[in-house]
Coordinates of C-alpha atoms in Angstrom, one line a residue:
Chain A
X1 CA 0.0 0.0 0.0
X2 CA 1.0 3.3 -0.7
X3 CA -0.3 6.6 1.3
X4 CA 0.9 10.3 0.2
X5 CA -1.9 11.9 2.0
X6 CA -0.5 13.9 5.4
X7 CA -4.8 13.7 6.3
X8 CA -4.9 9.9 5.6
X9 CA -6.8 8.9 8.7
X10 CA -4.2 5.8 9.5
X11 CA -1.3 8.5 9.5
X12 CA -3.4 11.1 11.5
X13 CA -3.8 8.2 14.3
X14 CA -0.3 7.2 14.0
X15 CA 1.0 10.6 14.6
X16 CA -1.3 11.3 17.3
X17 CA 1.7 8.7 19.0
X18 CA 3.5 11.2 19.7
X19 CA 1.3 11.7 22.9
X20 CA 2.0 9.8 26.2
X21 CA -1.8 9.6 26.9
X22 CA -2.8 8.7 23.3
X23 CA -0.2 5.7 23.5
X24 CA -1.6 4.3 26.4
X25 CA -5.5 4.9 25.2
X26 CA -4.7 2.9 21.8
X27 CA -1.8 0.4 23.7
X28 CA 0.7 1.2 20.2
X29 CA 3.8 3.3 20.4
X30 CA 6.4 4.0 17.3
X31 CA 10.3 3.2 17.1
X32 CA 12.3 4.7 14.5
X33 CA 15.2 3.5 12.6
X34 CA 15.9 -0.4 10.9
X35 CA 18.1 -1.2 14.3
X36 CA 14.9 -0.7 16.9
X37 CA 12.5 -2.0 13.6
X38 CA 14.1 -4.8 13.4
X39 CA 14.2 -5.7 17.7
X40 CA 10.7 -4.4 17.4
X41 CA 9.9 -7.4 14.9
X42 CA 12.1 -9.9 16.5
X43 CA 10.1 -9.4 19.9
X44 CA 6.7 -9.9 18.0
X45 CA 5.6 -6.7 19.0
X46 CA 5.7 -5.1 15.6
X47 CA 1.6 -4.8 13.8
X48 CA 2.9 -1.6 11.0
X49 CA 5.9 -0.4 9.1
X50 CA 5.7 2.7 7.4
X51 CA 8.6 2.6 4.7
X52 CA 10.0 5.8 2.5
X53 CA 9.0 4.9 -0.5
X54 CA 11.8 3.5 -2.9
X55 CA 13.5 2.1 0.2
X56 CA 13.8 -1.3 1.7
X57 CA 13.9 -3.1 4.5
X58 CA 17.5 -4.7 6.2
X59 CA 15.2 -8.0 7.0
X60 CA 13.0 -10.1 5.0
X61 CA 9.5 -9.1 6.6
X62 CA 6.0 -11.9 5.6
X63 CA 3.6 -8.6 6.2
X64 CA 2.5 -5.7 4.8
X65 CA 4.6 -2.7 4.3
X66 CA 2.6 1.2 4.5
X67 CA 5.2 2.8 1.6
X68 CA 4.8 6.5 2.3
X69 CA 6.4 9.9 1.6
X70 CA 9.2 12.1 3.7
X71 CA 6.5 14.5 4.7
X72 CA 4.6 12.0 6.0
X73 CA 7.6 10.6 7.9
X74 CA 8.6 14.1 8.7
X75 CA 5.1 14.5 10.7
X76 CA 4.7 11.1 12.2
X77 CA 8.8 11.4 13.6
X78 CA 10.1 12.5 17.1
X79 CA 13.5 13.8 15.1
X80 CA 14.8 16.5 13.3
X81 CA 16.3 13.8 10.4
X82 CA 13.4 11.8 10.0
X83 CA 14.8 8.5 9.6
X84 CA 13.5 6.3 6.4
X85 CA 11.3 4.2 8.8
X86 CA 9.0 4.1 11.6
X87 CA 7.2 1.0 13.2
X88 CA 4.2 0.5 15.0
X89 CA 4.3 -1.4 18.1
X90 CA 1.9 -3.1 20.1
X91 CA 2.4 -2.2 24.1
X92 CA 2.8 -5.3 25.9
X93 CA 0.3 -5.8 29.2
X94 CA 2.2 -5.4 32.7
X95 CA 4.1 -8.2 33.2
X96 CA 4.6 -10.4 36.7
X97 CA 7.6 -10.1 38.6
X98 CA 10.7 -13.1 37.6
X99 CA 13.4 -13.9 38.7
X100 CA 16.0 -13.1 41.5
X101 CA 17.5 -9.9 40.6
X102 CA 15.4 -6.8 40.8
X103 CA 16.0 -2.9 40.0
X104 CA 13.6 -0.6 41.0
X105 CA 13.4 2.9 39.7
X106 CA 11.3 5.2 42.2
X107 CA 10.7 8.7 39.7
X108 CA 13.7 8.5 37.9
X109 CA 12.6 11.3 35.6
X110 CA 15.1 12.0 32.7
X111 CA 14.0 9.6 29.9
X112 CA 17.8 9.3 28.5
X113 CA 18.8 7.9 31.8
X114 CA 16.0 5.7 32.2
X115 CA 17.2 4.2 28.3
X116 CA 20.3 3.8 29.9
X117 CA 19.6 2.1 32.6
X118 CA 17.3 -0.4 30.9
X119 CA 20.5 -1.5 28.6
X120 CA 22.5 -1.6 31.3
X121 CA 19.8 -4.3 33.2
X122 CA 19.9 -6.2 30.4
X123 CA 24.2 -6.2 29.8
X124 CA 24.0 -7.1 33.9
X125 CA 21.7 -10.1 34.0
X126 CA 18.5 -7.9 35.8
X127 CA 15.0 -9.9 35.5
X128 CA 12.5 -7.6 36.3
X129 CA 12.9 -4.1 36.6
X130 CA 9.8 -2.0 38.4
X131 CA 9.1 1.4 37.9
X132 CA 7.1 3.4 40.4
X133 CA 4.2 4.7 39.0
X134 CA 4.9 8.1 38.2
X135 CA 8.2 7.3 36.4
X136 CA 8.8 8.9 32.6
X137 CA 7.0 6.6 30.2
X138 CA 9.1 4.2 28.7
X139 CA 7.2 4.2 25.4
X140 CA 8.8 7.7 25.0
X141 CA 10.6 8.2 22.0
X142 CA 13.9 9.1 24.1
X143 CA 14.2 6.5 25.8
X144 CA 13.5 3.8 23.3
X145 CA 16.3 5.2 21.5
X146 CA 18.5 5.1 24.5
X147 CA 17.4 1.4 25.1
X148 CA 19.2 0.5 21.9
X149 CA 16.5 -1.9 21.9
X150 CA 17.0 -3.6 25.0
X151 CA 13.8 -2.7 26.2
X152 CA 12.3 -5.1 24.0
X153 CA 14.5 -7.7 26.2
X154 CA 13.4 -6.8 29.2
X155 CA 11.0 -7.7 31.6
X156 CA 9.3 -4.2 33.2
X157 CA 6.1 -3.4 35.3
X158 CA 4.7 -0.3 36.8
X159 CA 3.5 -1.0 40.3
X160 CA 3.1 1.3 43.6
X161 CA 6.1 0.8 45.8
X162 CA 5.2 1.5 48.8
X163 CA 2.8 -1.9 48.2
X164 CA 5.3 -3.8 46.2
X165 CA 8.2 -3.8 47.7
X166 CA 7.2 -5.1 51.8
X167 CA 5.5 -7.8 49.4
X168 CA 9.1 -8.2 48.1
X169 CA 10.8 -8.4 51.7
X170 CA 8.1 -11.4 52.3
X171 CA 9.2 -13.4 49.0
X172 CA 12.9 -12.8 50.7
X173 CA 14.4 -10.2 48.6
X174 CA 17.1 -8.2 50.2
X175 CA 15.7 -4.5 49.4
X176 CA 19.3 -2.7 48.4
X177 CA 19.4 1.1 49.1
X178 CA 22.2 3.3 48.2
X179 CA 24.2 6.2 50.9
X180 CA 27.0 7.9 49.8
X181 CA 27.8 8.8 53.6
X182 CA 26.8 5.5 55.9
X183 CA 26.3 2.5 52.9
X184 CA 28.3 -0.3 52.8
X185 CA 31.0 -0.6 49.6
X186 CA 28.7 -2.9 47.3
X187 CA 32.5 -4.5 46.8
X188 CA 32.1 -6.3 50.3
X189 CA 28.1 -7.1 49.5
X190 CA 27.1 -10.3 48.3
X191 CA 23.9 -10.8 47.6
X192 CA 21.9 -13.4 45.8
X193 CA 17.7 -12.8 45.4
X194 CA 18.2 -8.7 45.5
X195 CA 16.0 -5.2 44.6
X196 CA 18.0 -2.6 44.0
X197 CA 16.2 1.0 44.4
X198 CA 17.3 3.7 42.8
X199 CA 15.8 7.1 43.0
X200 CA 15.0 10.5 41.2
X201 CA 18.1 12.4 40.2
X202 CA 17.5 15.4 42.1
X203 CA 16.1 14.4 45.2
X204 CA 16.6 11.1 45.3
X205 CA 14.7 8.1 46.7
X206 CA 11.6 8.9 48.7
X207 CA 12.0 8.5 52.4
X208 CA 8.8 6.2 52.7
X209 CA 10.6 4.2 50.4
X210 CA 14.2 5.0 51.9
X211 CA 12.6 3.4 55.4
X212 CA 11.8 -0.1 53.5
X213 CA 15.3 -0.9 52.7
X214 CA 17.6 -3.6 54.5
X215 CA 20.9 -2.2 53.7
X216 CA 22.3 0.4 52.0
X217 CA 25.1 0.7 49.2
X218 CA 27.9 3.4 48.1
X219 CA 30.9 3.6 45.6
X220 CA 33.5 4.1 46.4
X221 CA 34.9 7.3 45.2
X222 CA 36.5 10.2 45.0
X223 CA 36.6 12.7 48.0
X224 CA 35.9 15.5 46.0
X225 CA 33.4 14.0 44.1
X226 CA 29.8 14.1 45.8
X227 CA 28.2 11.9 43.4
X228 CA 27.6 10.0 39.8
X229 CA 25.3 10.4 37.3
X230 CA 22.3 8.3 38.3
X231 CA 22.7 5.8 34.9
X232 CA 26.4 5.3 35.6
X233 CA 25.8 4.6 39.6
X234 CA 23.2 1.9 38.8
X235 CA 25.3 0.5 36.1
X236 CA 27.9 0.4 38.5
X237 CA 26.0 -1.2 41.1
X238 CA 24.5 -3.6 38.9
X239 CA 28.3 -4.6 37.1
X240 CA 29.6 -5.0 40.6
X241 CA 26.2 -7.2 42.6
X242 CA 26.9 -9.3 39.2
X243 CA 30.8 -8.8 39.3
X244 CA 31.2 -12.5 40.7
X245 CA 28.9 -14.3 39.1
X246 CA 29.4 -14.4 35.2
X247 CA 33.5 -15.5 35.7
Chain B
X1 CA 24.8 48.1 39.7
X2 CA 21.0 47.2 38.7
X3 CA 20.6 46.5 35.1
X4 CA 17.1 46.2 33.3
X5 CA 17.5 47.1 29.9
X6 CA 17.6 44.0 27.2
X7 CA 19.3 46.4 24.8
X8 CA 22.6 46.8 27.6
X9 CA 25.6 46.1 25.8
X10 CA 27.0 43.8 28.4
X11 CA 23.7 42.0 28.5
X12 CA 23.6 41.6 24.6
X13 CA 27.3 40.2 24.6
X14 CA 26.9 37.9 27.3
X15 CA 23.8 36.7 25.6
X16 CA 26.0 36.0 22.9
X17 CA 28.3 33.3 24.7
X18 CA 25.4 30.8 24.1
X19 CA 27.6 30.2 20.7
X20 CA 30.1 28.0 20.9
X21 CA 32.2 30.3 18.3
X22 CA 32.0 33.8 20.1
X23 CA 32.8 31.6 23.7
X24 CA 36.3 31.0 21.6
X25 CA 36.6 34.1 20.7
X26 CA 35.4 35.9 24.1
X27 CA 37.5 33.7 26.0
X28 CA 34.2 33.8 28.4
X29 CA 31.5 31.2 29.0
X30 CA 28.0 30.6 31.4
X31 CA 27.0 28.5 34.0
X32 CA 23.6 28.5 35.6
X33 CA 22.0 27.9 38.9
X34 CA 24.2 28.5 42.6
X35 CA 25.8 24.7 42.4
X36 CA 27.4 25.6 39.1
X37 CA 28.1 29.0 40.7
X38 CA 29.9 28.3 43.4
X39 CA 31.7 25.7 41.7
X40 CA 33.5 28.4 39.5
X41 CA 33.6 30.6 41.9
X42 CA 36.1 28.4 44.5
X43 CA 37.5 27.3 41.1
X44 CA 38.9 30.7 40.6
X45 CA 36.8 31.3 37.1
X46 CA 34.0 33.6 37.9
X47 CA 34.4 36.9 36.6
X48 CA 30.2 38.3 36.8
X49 CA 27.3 37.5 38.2
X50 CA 23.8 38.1 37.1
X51 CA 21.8 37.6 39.9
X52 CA 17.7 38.6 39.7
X53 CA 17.1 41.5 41.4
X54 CA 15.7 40.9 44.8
X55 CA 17.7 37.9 45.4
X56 CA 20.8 36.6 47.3
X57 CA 23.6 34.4 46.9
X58 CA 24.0 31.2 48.8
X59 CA 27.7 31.8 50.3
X60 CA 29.5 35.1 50.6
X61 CA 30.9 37.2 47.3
X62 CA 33.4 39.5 48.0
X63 CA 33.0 41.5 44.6
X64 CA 30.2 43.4 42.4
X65 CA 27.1 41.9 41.4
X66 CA 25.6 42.7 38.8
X67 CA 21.4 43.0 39.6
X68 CA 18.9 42.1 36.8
X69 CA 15.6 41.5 35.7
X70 CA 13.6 38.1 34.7
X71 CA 13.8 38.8 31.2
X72 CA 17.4 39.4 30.7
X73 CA 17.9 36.3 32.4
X74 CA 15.6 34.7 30.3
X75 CA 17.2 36.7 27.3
X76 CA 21.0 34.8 28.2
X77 CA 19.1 31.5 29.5
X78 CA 19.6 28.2 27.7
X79 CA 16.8 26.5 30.1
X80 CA 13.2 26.9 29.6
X81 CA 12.8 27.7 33.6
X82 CA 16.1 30.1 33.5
X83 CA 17.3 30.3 37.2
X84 CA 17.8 33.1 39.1
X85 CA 21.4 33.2 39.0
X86 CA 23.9 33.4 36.1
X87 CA 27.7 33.6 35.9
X88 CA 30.4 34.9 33.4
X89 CA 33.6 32.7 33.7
X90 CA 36.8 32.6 31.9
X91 CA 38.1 29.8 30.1
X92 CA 41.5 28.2 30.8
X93 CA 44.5 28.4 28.7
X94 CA 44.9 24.9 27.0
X95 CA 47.2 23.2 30.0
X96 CA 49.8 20.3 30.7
X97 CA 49.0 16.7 30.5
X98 CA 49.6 15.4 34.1
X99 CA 49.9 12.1 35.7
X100 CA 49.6 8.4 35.3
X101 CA 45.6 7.7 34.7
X102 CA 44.7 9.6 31.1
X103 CA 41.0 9.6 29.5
X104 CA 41.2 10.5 25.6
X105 CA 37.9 10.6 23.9
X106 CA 37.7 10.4 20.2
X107 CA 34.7 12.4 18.8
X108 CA 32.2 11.4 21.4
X109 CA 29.3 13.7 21.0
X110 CA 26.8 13.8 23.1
X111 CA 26.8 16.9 25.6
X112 CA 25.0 14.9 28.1
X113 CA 27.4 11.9 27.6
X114 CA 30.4 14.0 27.8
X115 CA 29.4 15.7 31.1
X116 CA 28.8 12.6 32.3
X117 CA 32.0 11.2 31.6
X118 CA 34.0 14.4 33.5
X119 CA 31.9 13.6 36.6
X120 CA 32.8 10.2 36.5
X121 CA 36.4 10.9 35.8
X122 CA 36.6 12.8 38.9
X123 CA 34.9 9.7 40.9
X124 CA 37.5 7.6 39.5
X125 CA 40.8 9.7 40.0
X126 CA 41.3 10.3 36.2
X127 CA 44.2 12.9 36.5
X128 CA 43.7 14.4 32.7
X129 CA 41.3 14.0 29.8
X130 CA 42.6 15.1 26.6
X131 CA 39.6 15.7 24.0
X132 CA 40.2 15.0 20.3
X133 CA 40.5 18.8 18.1
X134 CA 36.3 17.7 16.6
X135 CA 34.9 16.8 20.0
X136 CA 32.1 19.0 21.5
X137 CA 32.6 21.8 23.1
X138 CA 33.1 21.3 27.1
X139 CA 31.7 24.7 27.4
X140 CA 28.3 23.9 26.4
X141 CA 25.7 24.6 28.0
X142 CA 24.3 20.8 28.5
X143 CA 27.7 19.7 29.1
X144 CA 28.3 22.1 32.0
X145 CA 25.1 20.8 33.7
X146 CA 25.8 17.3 33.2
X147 CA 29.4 17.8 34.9
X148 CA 27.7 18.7 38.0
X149 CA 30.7 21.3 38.9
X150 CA 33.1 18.3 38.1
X151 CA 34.8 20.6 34.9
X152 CA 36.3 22.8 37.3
X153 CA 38.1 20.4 39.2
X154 CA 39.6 18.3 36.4
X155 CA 42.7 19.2 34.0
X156 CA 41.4 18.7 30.2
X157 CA 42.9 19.5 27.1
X158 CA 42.5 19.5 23.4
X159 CA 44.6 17.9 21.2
X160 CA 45.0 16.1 17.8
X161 CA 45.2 12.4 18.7
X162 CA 47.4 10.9 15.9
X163 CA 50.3 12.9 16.9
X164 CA 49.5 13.0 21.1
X165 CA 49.4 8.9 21.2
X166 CA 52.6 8.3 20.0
X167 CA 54.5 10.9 22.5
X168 CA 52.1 8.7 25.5
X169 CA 53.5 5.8 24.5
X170 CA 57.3 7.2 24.6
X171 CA 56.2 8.3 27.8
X172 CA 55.7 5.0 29.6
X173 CA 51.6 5.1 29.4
X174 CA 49.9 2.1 28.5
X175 CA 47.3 2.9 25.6
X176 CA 44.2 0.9 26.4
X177 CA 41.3 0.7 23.3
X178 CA 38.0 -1.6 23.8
X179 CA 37.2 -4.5 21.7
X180 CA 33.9 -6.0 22.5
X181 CA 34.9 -9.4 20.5
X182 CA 38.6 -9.9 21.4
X183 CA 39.2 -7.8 24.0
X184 CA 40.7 -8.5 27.6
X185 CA 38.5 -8.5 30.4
X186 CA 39.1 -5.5 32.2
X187 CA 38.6 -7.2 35.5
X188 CA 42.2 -9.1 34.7
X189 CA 43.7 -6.0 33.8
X190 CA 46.6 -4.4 35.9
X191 CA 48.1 -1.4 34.8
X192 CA 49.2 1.9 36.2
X193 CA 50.2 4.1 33.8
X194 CA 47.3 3.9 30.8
X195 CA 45.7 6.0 28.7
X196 CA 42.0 5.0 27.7
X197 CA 40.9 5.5 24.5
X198 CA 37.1 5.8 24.3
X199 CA 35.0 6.6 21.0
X200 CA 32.0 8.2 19.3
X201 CA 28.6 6.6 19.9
X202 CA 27.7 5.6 16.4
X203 CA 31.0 4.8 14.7
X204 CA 33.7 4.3 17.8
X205 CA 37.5 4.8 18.0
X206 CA 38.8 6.2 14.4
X207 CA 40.7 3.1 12.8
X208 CA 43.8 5.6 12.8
X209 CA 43.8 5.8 16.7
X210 CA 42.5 2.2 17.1
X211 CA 46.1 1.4 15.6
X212 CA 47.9 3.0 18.1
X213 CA 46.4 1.1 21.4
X214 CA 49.0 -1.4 22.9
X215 CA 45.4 -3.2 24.1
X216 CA 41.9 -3.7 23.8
X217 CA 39.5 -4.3 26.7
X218 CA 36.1 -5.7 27.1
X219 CA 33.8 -5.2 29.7
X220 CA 31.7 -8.6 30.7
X221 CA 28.3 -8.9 30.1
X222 CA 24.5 -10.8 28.9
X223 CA 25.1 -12.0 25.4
X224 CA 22.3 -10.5 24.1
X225 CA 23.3 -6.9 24.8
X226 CA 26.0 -6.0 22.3
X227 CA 27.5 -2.7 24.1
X228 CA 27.0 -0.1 27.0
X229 CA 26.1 3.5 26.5
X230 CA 29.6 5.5 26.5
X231 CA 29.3 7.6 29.4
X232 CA 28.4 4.3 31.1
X233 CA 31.1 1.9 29.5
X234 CA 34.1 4.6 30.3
X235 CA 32.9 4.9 33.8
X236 CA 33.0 1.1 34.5
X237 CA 36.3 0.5 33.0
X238 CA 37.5 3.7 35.0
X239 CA 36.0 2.4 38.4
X240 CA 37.6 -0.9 37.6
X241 CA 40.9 0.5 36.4
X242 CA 40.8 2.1 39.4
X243 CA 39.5 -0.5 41.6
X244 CA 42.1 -2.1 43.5
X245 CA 44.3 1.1 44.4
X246 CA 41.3 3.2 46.8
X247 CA 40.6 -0.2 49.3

């Protein structure tokens, strides 16, 4: 199929993406680019591609294609270079929690950390990570693009904290905090069922959820250094909880 | 002195500084908000103020400040929510490279990535980072912010990389790339006198400069996740470089 109409009603709705509310009302968010297309269609997520006309794809593909113009492109994409293609993605229903190793992200709020992180999780063996509910939507175009596509790897839910994670300390996870005055070096921690909480980059992890941790972590840095950026700490932490483990 | 005019001449020039060019030129560049503030101050930098009239500063100023109005903050401002405090600083001469643990970053072009990476260096006792001649400007605005204050207290220079690596390794340094498929692991890596070569986000290390590194390292990690983000990957290898000597 072919479309060169900026008012076809399939591009209008497509668009329309762009919004955080809109996503969540339809459950279908966009990713730009052959690299995330292709981790889209790999995770079976993937229901439309919407291809520059003339182009092809980097993968054989069974379905459709929506061939289109570079205005049309232009007005469905986050970026300034439209790239030659966009996807439509399915959002997947919240997931349960698995596994033994948990982050949890209470308000991180800049979407190019929150990327970050999530490709960091996967590179350091996490298996679920939760984020508190008012955390930056990860459907954002920003942080897709900062997963790399890792976030199609990854096992996330949304969930209120201050519910989740006493249900956590009853399942026997060890609820890992960070101090970068009275933690203990995450060198001398060894831990093996684990959620690590990390918190908003200005002011940090709430104190009702600061109260429900077992133990606290630091770095070791520095003395003239106060702190890391909040990516690099939790890849840091993450690398070193997992430092023994993948010899 | 109480300015409120947007068409003041020192107003108009210092809202000029938000280009990189004329911050070469000028020798001058911004930083916003009291952290950044009195980072440059205690750094020795800070040569104005532009603080909104009505306000005070956080710790004590010994020289003039200059007083002005929303708008002419919002007029110099790169933030949408400009803060109520703005400073003019000088920028350092070009200086010396100095001692044994070197950061060289090839083209890496992210703002935010690059501010992150200073920060970290600091954490992790990086004594100089030497920036290849193309790389962003430190002086940016988003690169400032991401530093946390971190610029002021590290040595960095600019240099051109095919003629600085060779003179390292005369000198006794150790020139460390990355190689994701045949690196070392840099957990069984020992060295004290290195230089760490890190790249550009979409293409990496220039072949050129790849040629020069004595050897490669790899950090660990899930086989499914093919690389880090940069500012991540160069503060893990730091933090282990670095790992054994601050027990």
């Amino acid at each position: 199929m072919l479309i060169t109409s900026l008012e076809n009603k399939k591009i209008k709705k497509y668009a329309s993406l762009k919004n955080n509310k809109i996503r969540k009302k339809e459950g279908l968010f966009l990713v730009e680019g052959m690299h995330l297309l292709k981790e889209a269609y790999d995770s079976g997520i993937l229901v439309d591609i919407l291809l520059l006309d003339g182009e092809e794809l980097s993968f054989s593909y069974p379905g459709e294609i929506t061939y289109v113009t570079g205005d049309i492109l232009k007005k469905i994409s986050n970026l300034t270079n439209y790239s030659s293609v966009i996807g439509v993605c399915k959002i997947k229903k919240n997931s349960e929690i698995m596994g033994n190793h948990l982050l949890i992200l209470d308000d991180v709020g800049d979407p190019g950390n929150v990327g970050t992180i999530i490709r960091s999780s996967k590179a350091f063996d996490v298996d679920t990570i939760i984020f508190s509910t008012n955390s930056v939507d990860i459907y954002n175009d920003k942080v897709l693009r900062s997963t790399q596509g890792m976030l199609f790897h990854m096992n996330i839910l949304y969930a209120d904290l201050e519910i989740v994670l006493p249900e956590l300390k009853e399942k026997g996870y060890e609820i890992l905090g960070t101090d970068v005055h009275h933690g203990e070096d995450v060198r001398d921690v060894k831990v093996d069922k684990y959620a690590l909480v990390m918190g908003n980059e200005g002011h940090g992890v709430r104190e009702s959820i600061k109260a429900l941790c077992d133990k606290n972590l630091y770095i070791k840095m520095n003395k003239d250094c106060e702190s890391l950026n909040v990516a690099v700490a939790t890849s840091i932490l993450l690398y070193e909880l997992n430092r023994g483990k993948n010899e």
